[in-house]
Coordinates of C-alpha atoms in Angstrom, one line a residue:
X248 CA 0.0 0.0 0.0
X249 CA 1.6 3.2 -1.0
X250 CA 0.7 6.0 1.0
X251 CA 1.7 10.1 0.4
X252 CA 1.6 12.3 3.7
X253 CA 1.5 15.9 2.5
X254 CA 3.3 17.1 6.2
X255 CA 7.4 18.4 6.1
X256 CA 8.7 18.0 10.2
X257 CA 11.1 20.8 9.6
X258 CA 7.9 23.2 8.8
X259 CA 4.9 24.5 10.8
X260 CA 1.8 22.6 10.3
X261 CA -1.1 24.2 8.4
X262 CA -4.7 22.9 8.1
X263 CA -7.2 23.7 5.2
X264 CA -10.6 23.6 6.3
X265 CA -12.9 23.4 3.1
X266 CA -16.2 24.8 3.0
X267 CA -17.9 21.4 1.8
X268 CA -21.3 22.6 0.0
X269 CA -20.2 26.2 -0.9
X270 CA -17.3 24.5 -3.0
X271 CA -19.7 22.0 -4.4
X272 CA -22.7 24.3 -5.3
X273 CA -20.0 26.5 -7.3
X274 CA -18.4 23.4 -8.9
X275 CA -22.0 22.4 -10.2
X276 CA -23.1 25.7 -11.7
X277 CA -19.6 26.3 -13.3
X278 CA -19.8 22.8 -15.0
X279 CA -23.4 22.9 -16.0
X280 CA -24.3 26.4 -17.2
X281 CA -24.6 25.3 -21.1
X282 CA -26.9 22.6 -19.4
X283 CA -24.9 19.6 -20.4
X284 CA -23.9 17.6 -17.1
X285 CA -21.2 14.9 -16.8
X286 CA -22.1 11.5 -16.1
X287 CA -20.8 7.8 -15.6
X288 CA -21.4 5.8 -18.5
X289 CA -24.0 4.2 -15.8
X290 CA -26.0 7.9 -16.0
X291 CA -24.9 8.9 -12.7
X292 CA -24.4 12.8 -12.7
X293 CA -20.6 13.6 -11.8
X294 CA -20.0 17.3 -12.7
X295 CA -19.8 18.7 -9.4
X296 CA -18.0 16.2 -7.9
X297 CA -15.6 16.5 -11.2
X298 CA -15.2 20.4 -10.3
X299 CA -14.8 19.9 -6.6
X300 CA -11.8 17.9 -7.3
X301 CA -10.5 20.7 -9.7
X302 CA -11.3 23.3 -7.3
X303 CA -9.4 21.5 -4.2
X304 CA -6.6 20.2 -6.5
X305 CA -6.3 23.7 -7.1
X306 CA -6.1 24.9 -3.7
X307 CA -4.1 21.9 -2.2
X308 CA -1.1 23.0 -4.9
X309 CA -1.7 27.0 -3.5
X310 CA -1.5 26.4 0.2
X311 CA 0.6 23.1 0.5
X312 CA -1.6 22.0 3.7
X313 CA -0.2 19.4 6.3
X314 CA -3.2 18.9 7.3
X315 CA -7.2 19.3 5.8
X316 CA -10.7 18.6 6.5
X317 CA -14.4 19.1 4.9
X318 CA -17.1 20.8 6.7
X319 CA -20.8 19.9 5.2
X320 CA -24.2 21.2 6.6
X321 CA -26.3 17.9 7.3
X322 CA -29.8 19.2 6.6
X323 CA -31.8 22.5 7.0
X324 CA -32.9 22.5 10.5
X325 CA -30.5 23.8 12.9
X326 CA -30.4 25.8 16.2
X327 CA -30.9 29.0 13.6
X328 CA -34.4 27.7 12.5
X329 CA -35.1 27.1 15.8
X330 CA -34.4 30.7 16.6
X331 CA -35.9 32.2 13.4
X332 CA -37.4 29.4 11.0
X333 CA -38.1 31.5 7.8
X334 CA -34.3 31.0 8.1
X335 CA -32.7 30.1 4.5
X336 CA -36.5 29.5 4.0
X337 CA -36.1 31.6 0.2
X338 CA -33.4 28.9 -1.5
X339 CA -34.7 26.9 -4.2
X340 CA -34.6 23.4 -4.1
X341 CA -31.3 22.1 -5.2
X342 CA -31.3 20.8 -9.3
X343 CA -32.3 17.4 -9.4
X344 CA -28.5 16.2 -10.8
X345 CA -27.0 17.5 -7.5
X346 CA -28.9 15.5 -5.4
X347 CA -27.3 12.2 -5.6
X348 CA -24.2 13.9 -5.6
X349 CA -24.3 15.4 -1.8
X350 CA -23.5 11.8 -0.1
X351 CA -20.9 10.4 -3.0
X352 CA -18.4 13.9 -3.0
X353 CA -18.3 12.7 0.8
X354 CA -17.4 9.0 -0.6
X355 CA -14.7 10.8 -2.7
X356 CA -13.4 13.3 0.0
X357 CA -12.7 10.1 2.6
X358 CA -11.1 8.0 -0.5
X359 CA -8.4 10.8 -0.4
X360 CA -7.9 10.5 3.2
X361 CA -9.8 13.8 3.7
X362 CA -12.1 13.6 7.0
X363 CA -15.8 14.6 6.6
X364 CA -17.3 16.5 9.0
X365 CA -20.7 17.9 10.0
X366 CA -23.0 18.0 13.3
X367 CA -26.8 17.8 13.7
X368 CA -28.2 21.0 14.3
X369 CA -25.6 23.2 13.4
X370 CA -24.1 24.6 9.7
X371 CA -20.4 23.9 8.3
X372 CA -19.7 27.5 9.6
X373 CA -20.3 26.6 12.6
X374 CA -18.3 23.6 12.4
X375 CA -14.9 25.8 10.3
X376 CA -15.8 28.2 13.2
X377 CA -14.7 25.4 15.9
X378 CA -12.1 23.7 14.3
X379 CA -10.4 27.3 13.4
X380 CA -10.6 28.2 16.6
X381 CA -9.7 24.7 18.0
X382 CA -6.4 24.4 16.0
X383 CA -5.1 28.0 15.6
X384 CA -2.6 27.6 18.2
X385 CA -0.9 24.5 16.7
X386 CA -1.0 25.6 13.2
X387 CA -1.9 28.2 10.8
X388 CA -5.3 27.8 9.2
X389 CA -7.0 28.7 5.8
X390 CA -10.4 28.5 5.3
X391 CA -11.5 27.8 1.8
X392 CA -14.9 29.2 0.8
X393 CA -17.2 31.7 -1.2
X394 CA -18.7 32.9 2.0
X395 CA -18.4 36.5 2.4
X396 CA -19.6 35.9 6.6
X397 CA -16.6 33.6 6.9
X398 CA -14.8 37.0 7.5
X399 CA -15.5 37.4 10.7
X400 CA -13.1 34.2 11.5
X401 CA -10.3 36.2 10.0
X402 CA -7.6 36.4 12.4
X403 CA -3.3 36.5 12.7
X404 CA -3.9 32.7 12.5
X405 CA -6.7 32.3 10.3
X406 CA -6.8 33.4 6.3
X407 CA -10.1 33.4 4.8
X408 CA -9.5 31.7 1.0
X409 CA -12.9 33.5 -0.9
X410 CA -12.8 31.7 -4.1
X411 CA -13.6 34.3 -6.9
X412 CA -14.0 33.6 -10.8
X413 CA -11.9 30.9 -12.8
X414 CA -9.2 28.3 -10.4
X415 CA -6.8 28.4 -8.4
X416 CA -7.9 32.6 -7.9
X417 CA -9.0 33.7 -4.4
X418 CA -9.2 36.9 -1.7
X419 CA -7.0 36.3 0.6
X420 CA -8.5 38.0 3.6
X421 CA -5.9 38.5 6.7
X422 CA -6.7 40.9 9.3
X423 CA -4.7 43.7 7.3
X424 CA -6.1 42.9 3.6
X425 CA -9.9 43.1 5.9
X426 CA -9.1 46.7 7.4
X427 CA -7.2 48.0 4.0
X428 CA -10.5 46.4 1.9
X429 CA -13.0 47.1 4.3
X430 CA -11.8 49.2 6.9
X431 CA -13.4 46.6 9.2
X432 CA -12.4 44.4 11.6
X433 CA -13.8 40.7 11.6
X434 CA -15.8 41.2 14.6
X435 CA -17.8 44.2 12.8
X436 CA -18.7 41.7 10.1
X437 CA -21.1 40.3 12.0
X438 CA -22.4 43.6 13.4
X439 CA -22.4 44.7 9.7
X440 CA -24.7 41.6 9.0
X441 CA -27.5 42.6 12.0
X442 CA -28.1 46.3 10.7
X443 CA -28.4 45.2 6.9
X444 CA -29.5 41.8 7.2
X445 CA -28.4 39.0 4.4
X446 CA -31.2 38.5 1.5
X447 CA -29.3 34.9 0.4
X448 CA -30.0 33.6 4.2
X449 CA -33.3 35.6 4.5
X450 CA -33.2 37.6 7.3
X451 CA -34.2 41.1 7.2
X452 CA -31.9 43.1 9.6
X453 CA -33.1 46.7 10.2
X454 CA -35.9 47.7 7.8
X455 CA -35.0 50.6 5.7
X456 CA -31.1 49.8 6.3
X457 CA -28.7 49.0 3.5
X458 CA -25.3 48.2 2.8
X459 CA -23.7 51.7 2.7
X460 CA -25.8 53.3 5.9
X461 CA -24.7 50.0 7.8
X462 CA -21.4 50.2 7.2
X463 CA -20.8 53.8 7.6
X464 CA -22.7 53.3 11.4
X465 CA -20.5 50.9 12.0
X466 CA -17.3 52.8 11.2
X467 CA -18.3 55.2 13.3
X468 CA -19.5 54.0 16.0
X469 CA -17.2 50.4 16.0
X470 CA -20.1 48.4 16.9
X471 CA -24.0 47.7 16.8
X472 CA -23.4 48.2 21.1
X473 CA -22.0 51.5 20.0
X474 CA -24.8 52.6 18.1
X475 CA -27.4 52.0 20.7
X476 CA -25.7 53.9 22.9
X477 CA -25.5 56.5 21.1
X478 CA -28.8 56.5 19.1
X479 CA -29.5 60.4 20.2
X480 CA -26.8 61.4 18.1
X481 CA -28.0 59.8 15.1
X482 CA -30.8 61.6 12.6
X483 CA -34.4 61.5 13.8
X484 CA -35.2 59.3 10.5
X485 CA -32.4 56.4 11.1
X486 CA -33.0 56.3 14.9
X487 CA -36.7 55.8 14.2
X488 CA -35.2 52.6 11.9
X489 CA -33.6 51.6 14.6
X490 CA -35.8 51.5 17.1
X491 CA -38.3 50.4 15.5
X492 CA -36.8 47.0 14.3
X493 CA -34.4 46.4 18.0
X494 CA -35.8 43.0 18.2
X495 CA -35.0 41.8 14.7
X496 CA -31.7 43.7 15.0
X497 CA -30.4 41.7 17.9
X498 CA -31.6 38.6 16.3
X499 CA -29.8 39.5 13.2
X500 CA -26.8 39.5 14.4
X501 CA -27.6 36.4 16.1
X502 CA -27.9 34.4 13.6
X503 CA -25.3 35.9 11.5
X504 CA -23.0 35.0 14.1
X505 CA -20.5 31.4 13.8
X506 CA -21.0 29.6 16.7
X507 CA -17.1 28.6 17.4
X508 CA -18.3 26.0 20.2
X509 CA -19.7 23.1 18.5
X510 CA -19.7 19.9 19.3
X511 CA -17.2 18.5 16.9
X512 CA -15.3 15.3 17.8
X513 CA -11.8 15.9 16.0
X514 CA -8.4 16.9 17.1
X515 CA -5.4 18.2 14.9
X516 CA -4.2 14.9 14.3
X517 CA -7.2 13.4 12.9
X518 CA -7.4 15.5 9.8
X519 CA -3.9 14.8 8.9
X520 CA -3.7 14.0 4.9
X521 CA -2.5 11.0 3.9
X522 CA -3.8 9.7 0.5
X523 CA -3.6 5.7 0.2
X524 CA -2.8 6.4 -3.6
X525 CA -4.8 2.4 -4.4
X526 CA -7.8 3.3 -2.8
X527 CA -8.0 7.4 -4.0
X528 CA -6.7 5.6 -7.7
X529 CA -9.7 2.9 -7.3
X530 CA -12.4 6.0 -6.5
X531 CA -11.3 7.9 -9.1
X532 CA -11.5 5.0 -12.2
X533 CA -14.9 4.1 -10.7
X534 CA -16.1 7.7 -10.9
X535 CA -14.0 8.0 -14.4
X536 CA -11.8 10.5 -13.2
X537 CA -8.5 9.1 -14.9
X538 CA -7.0 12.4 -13.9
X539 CA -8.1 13.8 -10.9
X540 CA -5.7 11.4 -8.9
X541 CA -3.3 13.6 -10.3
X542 CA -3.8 16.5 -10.0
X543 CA -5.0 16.3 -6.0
X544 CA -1.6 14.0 -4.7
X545 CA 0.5 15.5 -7.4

């Protein structure tokens, strides 16, 4: 059995924590826009799987990690819904040719040594969140995702990857890139997210508040705590907002916050990569993927 580990014991370790679904909801749309989809001669639909492995190919080459693991959400009800259940309650149905793909990426993922992980009740945010903050201290992290509210996990040991157009090309958000992009800190992300809400995970924020209003408040005043405390300074019109909507405010930023406490079962050591090159090779030629052994181990 011929095994690769990607780790050098004369470096620092460094983990790459994959945002499971946002990868995999890109690699779909980016393989099927001219609506032909990929398939096994057996009919079953392999696109996004196909561009997943292109995607983290890509970003295994970039960020050489020691160490990686993939977060998934495991269903739609969580401690969010619970709080708030129109929740995500606008996103379509995923296409019918994803479906059957969700469970066999994860079959793929664990055939190149790569541990899956997810817990009931809470989202793969939730579960980055945890494991970022969980093993920060023993090595440097990169978080590899399309999700703008990832940011607020941005610290001196954690770089948020934000895949943008075409491979292998990403933001690479560190504390400094945040401030000189933004002038924000990651905290204010999520404060950011309460005044103005977030349309694609459907809830409203302050009524009458965009983007712009929200973050000039925030730059002003540092924080949503700030702006309360100082609502008599603000214009009769935007206090009224305000006031009006407190409730839904503090909510807001509830559930635009990453819970970094979840219950996840893994330790640094259990998301070390090794690929058993027979098993990932046997995976790939049953998925006809003659070539995506290559360009993941190298």
């Amino acid at each position: 059995m011929r095994v690769l580990t990607f780790i050098d014991k004369e470096t620092q370790h460094s983990v790459l924590l994959v945002d499971g679904m946002a990868v995999l909801f890109r690699a779909y749309y980016a393989t099927a826009y001219g609506g032909s989809v990929k398939r096994t001669r057996t009919g079953v639909p392999v696109n996004a799987i196909h561009g997943f492995l292109r995607y983290l190919g890509d970003a295994v080459q970039r960020f050489k990690p020691s160490h990686v693991a993939c977060c998934w959400d495991l269903g739609s009800t969580t401690f969010r819904t619970a709080d708030y259940p129109a929740y995500k309650g606008n996103r379509p149905e995923a296409p019918d040719d994803l479906i059957p793909q969700f469970e066999l990426i994860k079959e793929v993922t664990e055939s190149f040594g790569i541990p899956n992980v997810g817990v009931p009740g809470y989202e793969a945010d939730d579960c980055i969140g945890t494991l970022a903050r969980r093993f920060k201290s023993e090595a440097a992290v990169t978080v590899m995702t399309g999700d703008h509210d990832m940011l607020q996990l941005v610290d001196e040991r954690v770089t948020v990857a934000i895949m943008k157009k075409g491979h292998g090309n990403y933001a690479l958000y560190t504390p400094e890139y945040l401030m000189e992009e933004r002038q924000m800190t990651p905290a204010q992300i999520v404060d950011l997210k309460g005044l103005m809400g977030d349309a694609s995970d459907n809830y409203p924020g302050v009524k009458g508040i965009g983007e712009k209003t929200a973050m000039k408040l925030i730059r002003e005043y540092a924080s949503i705590d700030g702006i309360l405390d100082n609502l008599s300074l603000l214009p009769a019109t935007l206090r009224g907002k305000i006031e009006a909507d407190l409730e839904m405010l503090r909510l807001s930023r509830q559930l635009a916050t990453i819970h970094c406490e979840a219950p996840v079962a893994m330790e640094l050591a259990d998301c070390l990569w090794k690929v058993d090159l027979g098993r990932a090779a046997a995976k790939c030629e049953e998925l006809e993927f003659r070539d995506r052994l290559r360009w993941i181990a190298g």
